[in-house]
């Protein structure tokens, strides 16, 4: 991770990174870091009983708000349209296969 979050999720389309080299690096390495593809991030958020109990212990804590603002929820909501398209395509394949079975002599 070169810079952490350089912008506000869902608000900023770009961010600013200040890169300070502490050792000698080859120009190719620097170019790869600056303009290379970003690593995929996958949330490892898991709601546990302890987390819920700790939130309930604090009167101002809102568990639903916490979950709604988590990176895991953001990723799930962002991937939902693509997953819906994939589900619809698979359902269409199942329907085609079922229609083929109805017409087949068994």
PDB file of N, CA, C and O in Angstrom, residues 40-78:
ATOM      1  N   UNK A  40      -6.217  -5.262  -6.152  1.00  0.00           N
ATOM      2  CA  UNK A  40      -7.614  -5.405  -5.742  1.00  0.00           C
ATOM      3  C   UNK A  40      -7.684  -5.478  -4.226  1.00  0.00           C
ATOM      4  O   UNK A  40      -6.876  -6.150  -3.584  1.00  0.00           O
ATOM      5  N   UNK A  41      -8.653  -4.782  -3.669  1.00  0.00           N
ATOM      6  CA  UNK A  41      -8.874  -4.822  -2.230  1.00  0.00           C
ATOM      7  C   UNK A  41     -10.149  -5.583  -1.958  1.00  0.00           C
ATOM      8  O   UNK A  41     -11.171  -5.368  -2.610  1.00  0.00           O
ATOM      9  N   UNK A  42     -10.099  -6.471  -0.999  1.00  0.00           N
ATOM     10  CA  UNK A  42     -11.279  -7.220  -0.600  1.00  0.00           C
ATOM     11  C   UNK A  42     -11.454  -7.047   0.900  1.00  0.00           C
ATOM     12  O   UNK A  42     -10.525  -7.290   1.663  1.00  0.00           O
ATOM     13  N   UNK A  43     -12.631  -6.635   1.284  1.00  0.00           N
ATOM     14  CA  UNK A  43     -12.900  -6.410   2.699  1.00  0.00           C
ATOM     15  C   UNK A  43     -12.863  -7.724   3.456  1.00  0.00           C
ATOM     16  O   UNK A  43     -13.322  -8.758   2.979  1.00  0.00           O
ATOM     17  N   UNK A  44     -12.348  -7.671   4.664  1.00  0.00           N
ATOM     18  CA  UNK A  44     -12.364  -8.845   5.533  1.00  0.00           C
ATOM     19  C   UNK A  44     -13.239  -8.567   6.754  1.00  0.00           C
ATOM     20  O   UNK A  44     -13.059  -9.151   7.808  1.00  0.00           O
ATOM     21  N   UNK A  45     -14.197  -7.657   6.593  1.00  0.00           N
ATOM     22  CA  UNK A  45     -15.101  -7.286   7.677  1.00  0.00           C
ATOM     23  C   UNK A  45     -15.995  -8.461   8.046  1.00  0.00           C
ATOM     24  O   UNK A  45     -16.668  -9.040   7.196  1.00  0.00           O
ATOM     25  N   UNK A  46     -15.990  -8.825   9.303  1.00  0.00           N
ATOM     26  CA  UNK A  46     -16.858  -9.886   9.805  1.00  0.00           C
ATOM     27  C   UNK A  46     -17.490  -9.382  11.099  1.00  0.00           C
ATOM     28  O   UNK A  46     -16.786  -9.038  12.043  1.00  0.00           O
ATOM     29  N   UNK A  47     -18.789  -9.327  11.112  1.00  0.00           N
ATOM     30  CA  UNK A  47     -19.500  -8.890  12.301  1.00  0.00           C
ATOM     31  C   UNK A  47     -19.493 -10.017  13.311  1.00  0.00           C
ATOM     32  O   UNK A  47     -19.925 -11.129  13.015  1.00  0.00           O
ATOM     33  N   UNK A  48     -18.996  -9.736  14.485  1.00  0.00           N
ATOM     34  CA  UNK A  48     -18.932 -10.761  15.532  1.00  0.00           C
ATOM     35  C   UNK A  48     -19.839 -10.376  16.696  1.00  0.00           C
ATOM     36  O   UNK A  48     -20.279  -9.226  16.809  1.00  0.00           O
ATOM     37  N   UNK A  49     -20.115 -11.348  17.548  1.00  0.00           N
ATOM     38  CA  UNK A  49     -20.926 -11.068  18.730  1.00  0.00           C
ATOM     39  C   UNK A  49     -20.258 -10.010  19.604  1.00  0.00           C
ATOM     40  O   UNK A  49     -20.924  -9.137  20.145  1.00  0.00           O
ATOM     41  N   UNK A  50     -18.937 -10.101  19.744  1.00  0.00           N
ATOM     42  CA  UNK A  50     -18.217  -9.119  20.559  1.00  0.00           C
ATOM     43  C   UNK A  50     -18.390  -7.712  20.012  1.00  0.00           C
ATOM     44  O   UNK A  50     -18.568  -6.764  20.781  1.00  0.00           O
ATOM     45  N   UNK A  51     -18.333  -7.565  18.688  1.00  0.00           N
ATOM     46  CA  UNK A  51     -18.474  -6.246  18.094  1.00  0.00           C
ATOM     47  C   UNK A  51     -19.869  -5.687  18.377  1.00  0.00           C
ATOM     48  O   UNK A  51     -20.025  -4.528  18.737  1.00  0.00           O
ATOM     49  N   UNK A  52     -20.891  -6.525  18.231  1.00  0.00           N
ATOM     50  CA  UNK A  52     -22.261  -6.083  18.506  1.00  0.00           C
ATOM     51  C   UNK A  52     -22.411  -5.698  19.973  1.00  0.00           C
ATOM     52  O   UNK A  52     -22.974  -4.645  20.297  1.00  0.00           O
ATOM     53  N   UNK A  53     -21.889  -6.523  20.865  1.00  0.00           N
ATOM     54  CA  UNK A  53     -21.999  -6.225  22.297  1.00  0.00           C
ATOM     55  C   UNK A  53     -21.254  -4.949  22.660  1.00  0.00           C
ATOM     56  O   UNK A  53     -21.744  -4.141  23.452  1.00  0.00           O
ATOM     57  N   UNK A  54     -20.087  -4.742  22.076  1.00  0.00           N
ATOM     58  CA  UNK A  54     -19.347  -3.514  22.345  1.00  0.00           C
ATOM     59  C   UNK A  54     -20.101  -2.295  21.836  1.00  0.00           C
ATOM     60  O   UNK A  54     -20.113  -1.243  22.488  1.00  0.00           O
ATOM     61  N   UNK A  55     -20.735  -2.415  20.675  1.00  0.00           N
ATOM     62  CA  UNK A  55     -21.524  -1.304  20.147  1.00  0.00           C
ATOM     63  C   UNK A  55     -22.749  -1.036  21.017  1.00  0.00           C
ATOM     64  O   UNK A  55     -23.109   0.119  21.252  1.00  0.00           O
ATOM     65  N   UNK A  56     -23.388  -2.094  21.483  1.00  0.00           N
ATOM     66  CA  UNK A  56     -24.570  -1.917  22.331  1.00  0.00           C
ATOM     67  C   UNK A  56     -24.208  -1.325  23.686  1.00  0.00           C
ATOM     68  O   UNK A  56     -25.024  -0.648  24.313  1.00  0.00           O
ATOM     69  N   UNK A  57     -23.008  -1.582  24.129  1.00  0.00           N
ATOM     70  CA  UNK A  57     -22.550  -1.038  25.412  1.00  0.00           C
ATOM     71  C   UNK A  57     -22.444   0.481  25.350  1.00  0.00           C
ATOM     72  O   UNK A  57     -22.662   1.171  26.340  1.00  0.00           O
ATOM     73  N   UNK A  58     -22.125   1.010  24.165  1.00  0.00           N
ATOM     74  CA  UNK A  58     -22.062   2.449  23.977  1.00  0.00           C
ATOM     75  C   UNK A  58     -23.435   2.939  23.536  1.00  0.00           C
ATOM     76  O   UNK A  58     -23.960   2.489  22.525  1.00  0.00           O
ATOM     77  N   UNK A  59     -24.016   3.828  24.261  1.00  0.00           N
ATOM     78  CA  UNK A  59     -25.366   4.275  23.952  1.00  0.00           C
ATOM     79  C   UNK A  59     -25.458   4.975  22.597  1.00  0.00           C
ATOM     80  O   UNK A  59     -26.495   4.961  21.957  1.00  0.00           O
ATOM     81  N   UNK A  60     -24.393   5.601  22.176  1.00  0.00           N
ATOM     82  CA  UNK A  60     -24.432   6.358  20.917  1.00  0.00           C
ATOM     83  C   UNK A  60     -24.082   5.505  19.706  1.00  0.00           C
ATOM     84  O   UNK A  60     -24.193   5.976  18.578  1.00  0.00           O
ATOM     85  N   UNK A  61     -23.662   4.262  19.909  1.00  0.00           N
ATOM     86  CA  UNK A  61     -23.258   3.402  18.791  1.00  0.00           C
ATOM     87  C   UNK A  61     -24.486   2.906  18.046  1.00  0.00           C
ATOM     88  O   UNK A  61     -25.483   2.529  18.641  1.00  0.00           O
ATOM     89  N   UNK A  62     -24.407   2.891  16.725  1.00  0.00           N
ATOM     90  CA  UNK A  62     -25.490   2.407  15.868  1.00  0.00           C
ATOM     91  C   UNK A  62     -24.913   1.298  14.996  1.00  0.00           C
ATOM     92  O   UNK A  62     -24.189   1.558  14.036  1.00  0.00           O
ATOM     93  N   UNK A  63     -25.249   0.049  15.332  1.00  0.00           N
ATOM     94  CA  UNK A  63     -24.680  -1.106  14.649  1.00  0.00           C
ATOM     95  C   UNK A  63     -25.054  -1.099  13.167  1.00  0.00           C
ATOM     96  O   UNK A  63     -24.212  -1.345  12.308  1.00  0.00           O
ATOM     97  N   UNK A  64     -26.300  -0.793  12.854  1.00  0.00           N
ATOM     98  CA  UNK A  64     -26.730  -0.771  11.457  1.00  0.00           C
ATOM     99  C   UNK A  64     -25.973   0.287  10.666  1.00  0.00           C
ATOM    100  O   UNK A  64     -25.592   0.067   9.511  1.00  0.00           O
ATOM    101  N   UNK A  65     -25.733   1.445  11.274  1.00  0.00           N
ATOM    102  CA  UNK A  65     -24.960   2.501  10.613  1.00  0.00           C
ATOM    103  C   UNK A  65     -23.532   2.028  10.374  1.00  0.00           C
ATOM    104  O   UNK A  65     -22.976   2.233   9.293  1.00  0.00           O
ATOM    105  N   UNK A  66     -22.944   1.374  11.377  1.00  0.00           N
ATOM    106  CA  UNK A  66     -21.580   0.867  11.263  1.00  0.00           C
ATOM    107  C   UNK A  66     -21.464  -0.112  10.103  1.00  0.00           C
ATOM    108  O   UNK A  66     -20.557  -0.017   9.276  1.00  0.00           O
ATOM    109  N   UNK A  67     -22.400  -1.030  10.010  1.00  0.00           N
ATOM    110  CA  UNK A  67     -22.383  -2.014   8.924  1.00  0.00           C
ATOM    111  C   UNK A  67     -22.601  -1.328   7.586  1.00  0.00           C
ATOM    112  O   UNK A  67     -21.931  -1.623   6.595  1.00  0.00           O
ATOM    113  N   UNK A  68     -23.548  -0.382   7.539  1.00  0.00           N
ATOM    114  CA  UNK A  68     -23.853   0.321   6.295  1.00  0.00           C
ATOM    115  C   UNK A  68     -22.694   1.126   5.749  1.00  0.00           C
ATOM    116  O   UNK A  68     -22.576   1.327   4.541  1.00  0.00           O
ATOM    117  N   UNK A  69     -21.829   1.608   6.622  1.00  0.00           N
ATOM    118  CA  UNK A  69     -20.686   2.414   6.192  1.00  0.00           C
ATOM    119  C   UNK A  69     -19.398   1.605   6.046  1.00  0.00           C
ATOM    120  O   UNK A  69     -18.349   2.161   5.761  1.00  0.00           O
ATOM    121  N   UNK A  70     -19.476   0.297   6.213  1.00  0.00           N
ATOM    122  CA  UNK A  70     -18.265  -0.521   6.121  1.00  0.00           C
ATOM    123  C   UNK A  70     -17.826  -0.692   4.662  1.00  0.00           C
ATOM    124  O   UNK A  70     -18.639  -0.588   3.735  1.00  0.00           O
ATOM    125  N   UNK A  71     -16.567  -0.956   4.461  1.00  0.00           N
ATOM    126  CA  UNK A  71     -16.034  -1.190   3.117  1.00  0.00           C
ATOM    127  C   UNK A  71     -16.651  -2.451   2.527  1.00  0.00           C
ATOM    128  O   UNK A  71     -16.887  -2.537   1.329  1.00  0.00           O
ATOM    129  N   UNK A  72     -16.956  -3.416   3.363  1.00  0.00           N
ATOM    130  CA  UNK A  72     -17.591  -4.653   2.912  1.00  0.00           C
ATOM    131  C   UNK A  72     -18.950  -4.362   2.269  1.00  0.00           C
ATOM    132  O   UNK A  72     -19.266  -4.868   1.192  1.00  0.00           O
ATOM    133  N   UNK A  73     -19.765  -3.529   2.918  1.00  0.00           N
ATOM    134  CA  UNK A  73     -21.070  -3.170   2.369  1.00  0.00           C
ATOM    135  C   UNK A  73     -20.905  -2.393   1.070  1.00  0.00           C
ATOM    136  O   UNK A  73     -21.630  -2.626   0.095  1.00  0.00           O
ATOM    137  N   UNK A  74     -19.944  -1.480   1.045  1.00  0.00           N
ATOM    138  CA  UNK A  74     -19.676  -0.707  -0.172  1.00  0.00           C
ATOM    139  C   UNK A  74     -19.338  -1.648  -1.336  1.00  0.00           C
ATOM    140  O   UNK A  74     -19.869  -1.510  -2.439  1.00  0.00           O
ATOM    141  N   UNK A  75     -18.461  -2.622  -1.087  1.00  0.00           N
ATOM    142  CA  UNK A  75     -18.084  -3.561  -2.143  1.00  0.00           C
ATOM    143  C   UNK A  75     -19.281  -4.409  -2.576  1.00  0.00           C
ATOM    144  O   UNK A  75     -19.465  -4.658  -3.765  1.00  0.00           O
ATOM    145  N   UNK A  76     -20.079  -4.847  -1.621  1.00  0.00           N
ATOM    146  CA  UNK A  76     -21.237  -5.684  -1.953  1.00  0.00           C
ATOM    147  C   UNK A  76     -22.241  -4.905  -2.800  1.00  0.00           C
ATOM    148  O   UNK A  76     -22.761  -5.422  -3.801  1.00  0.00           O
ATOM    149  N   UNK A  77     -22.524  -3.661  -2.423  1.00  0.00           N
ATOM    150  CA  UNK A  77     -23.469  -2.852  -3.184  1.00  0.00           C
ATOM    151  C   UNK A  77     -22.931  -2.518  -4.576  1.00  0.00           C
ATOM    152  O   UNK A  77     -23.684  -2.459  -5.537  1.00  0.00           O
ATOM    153  N   UNK A  78     -21.645  -2.315  -4.657  1.00  0.00           N
ATOM    154  CA  UNK A  78     -21.035  -1.975  -5.949  1.00  0.00           C
ATOM    155  C   UNK A  78     -21.048  -3.168  -6.902  1.00  0.00           C
ATOM    156  O   UNK A  78     -21.196  -3.011  -8.109  1.00  0.00           O
TER     157      UNK A  78
END
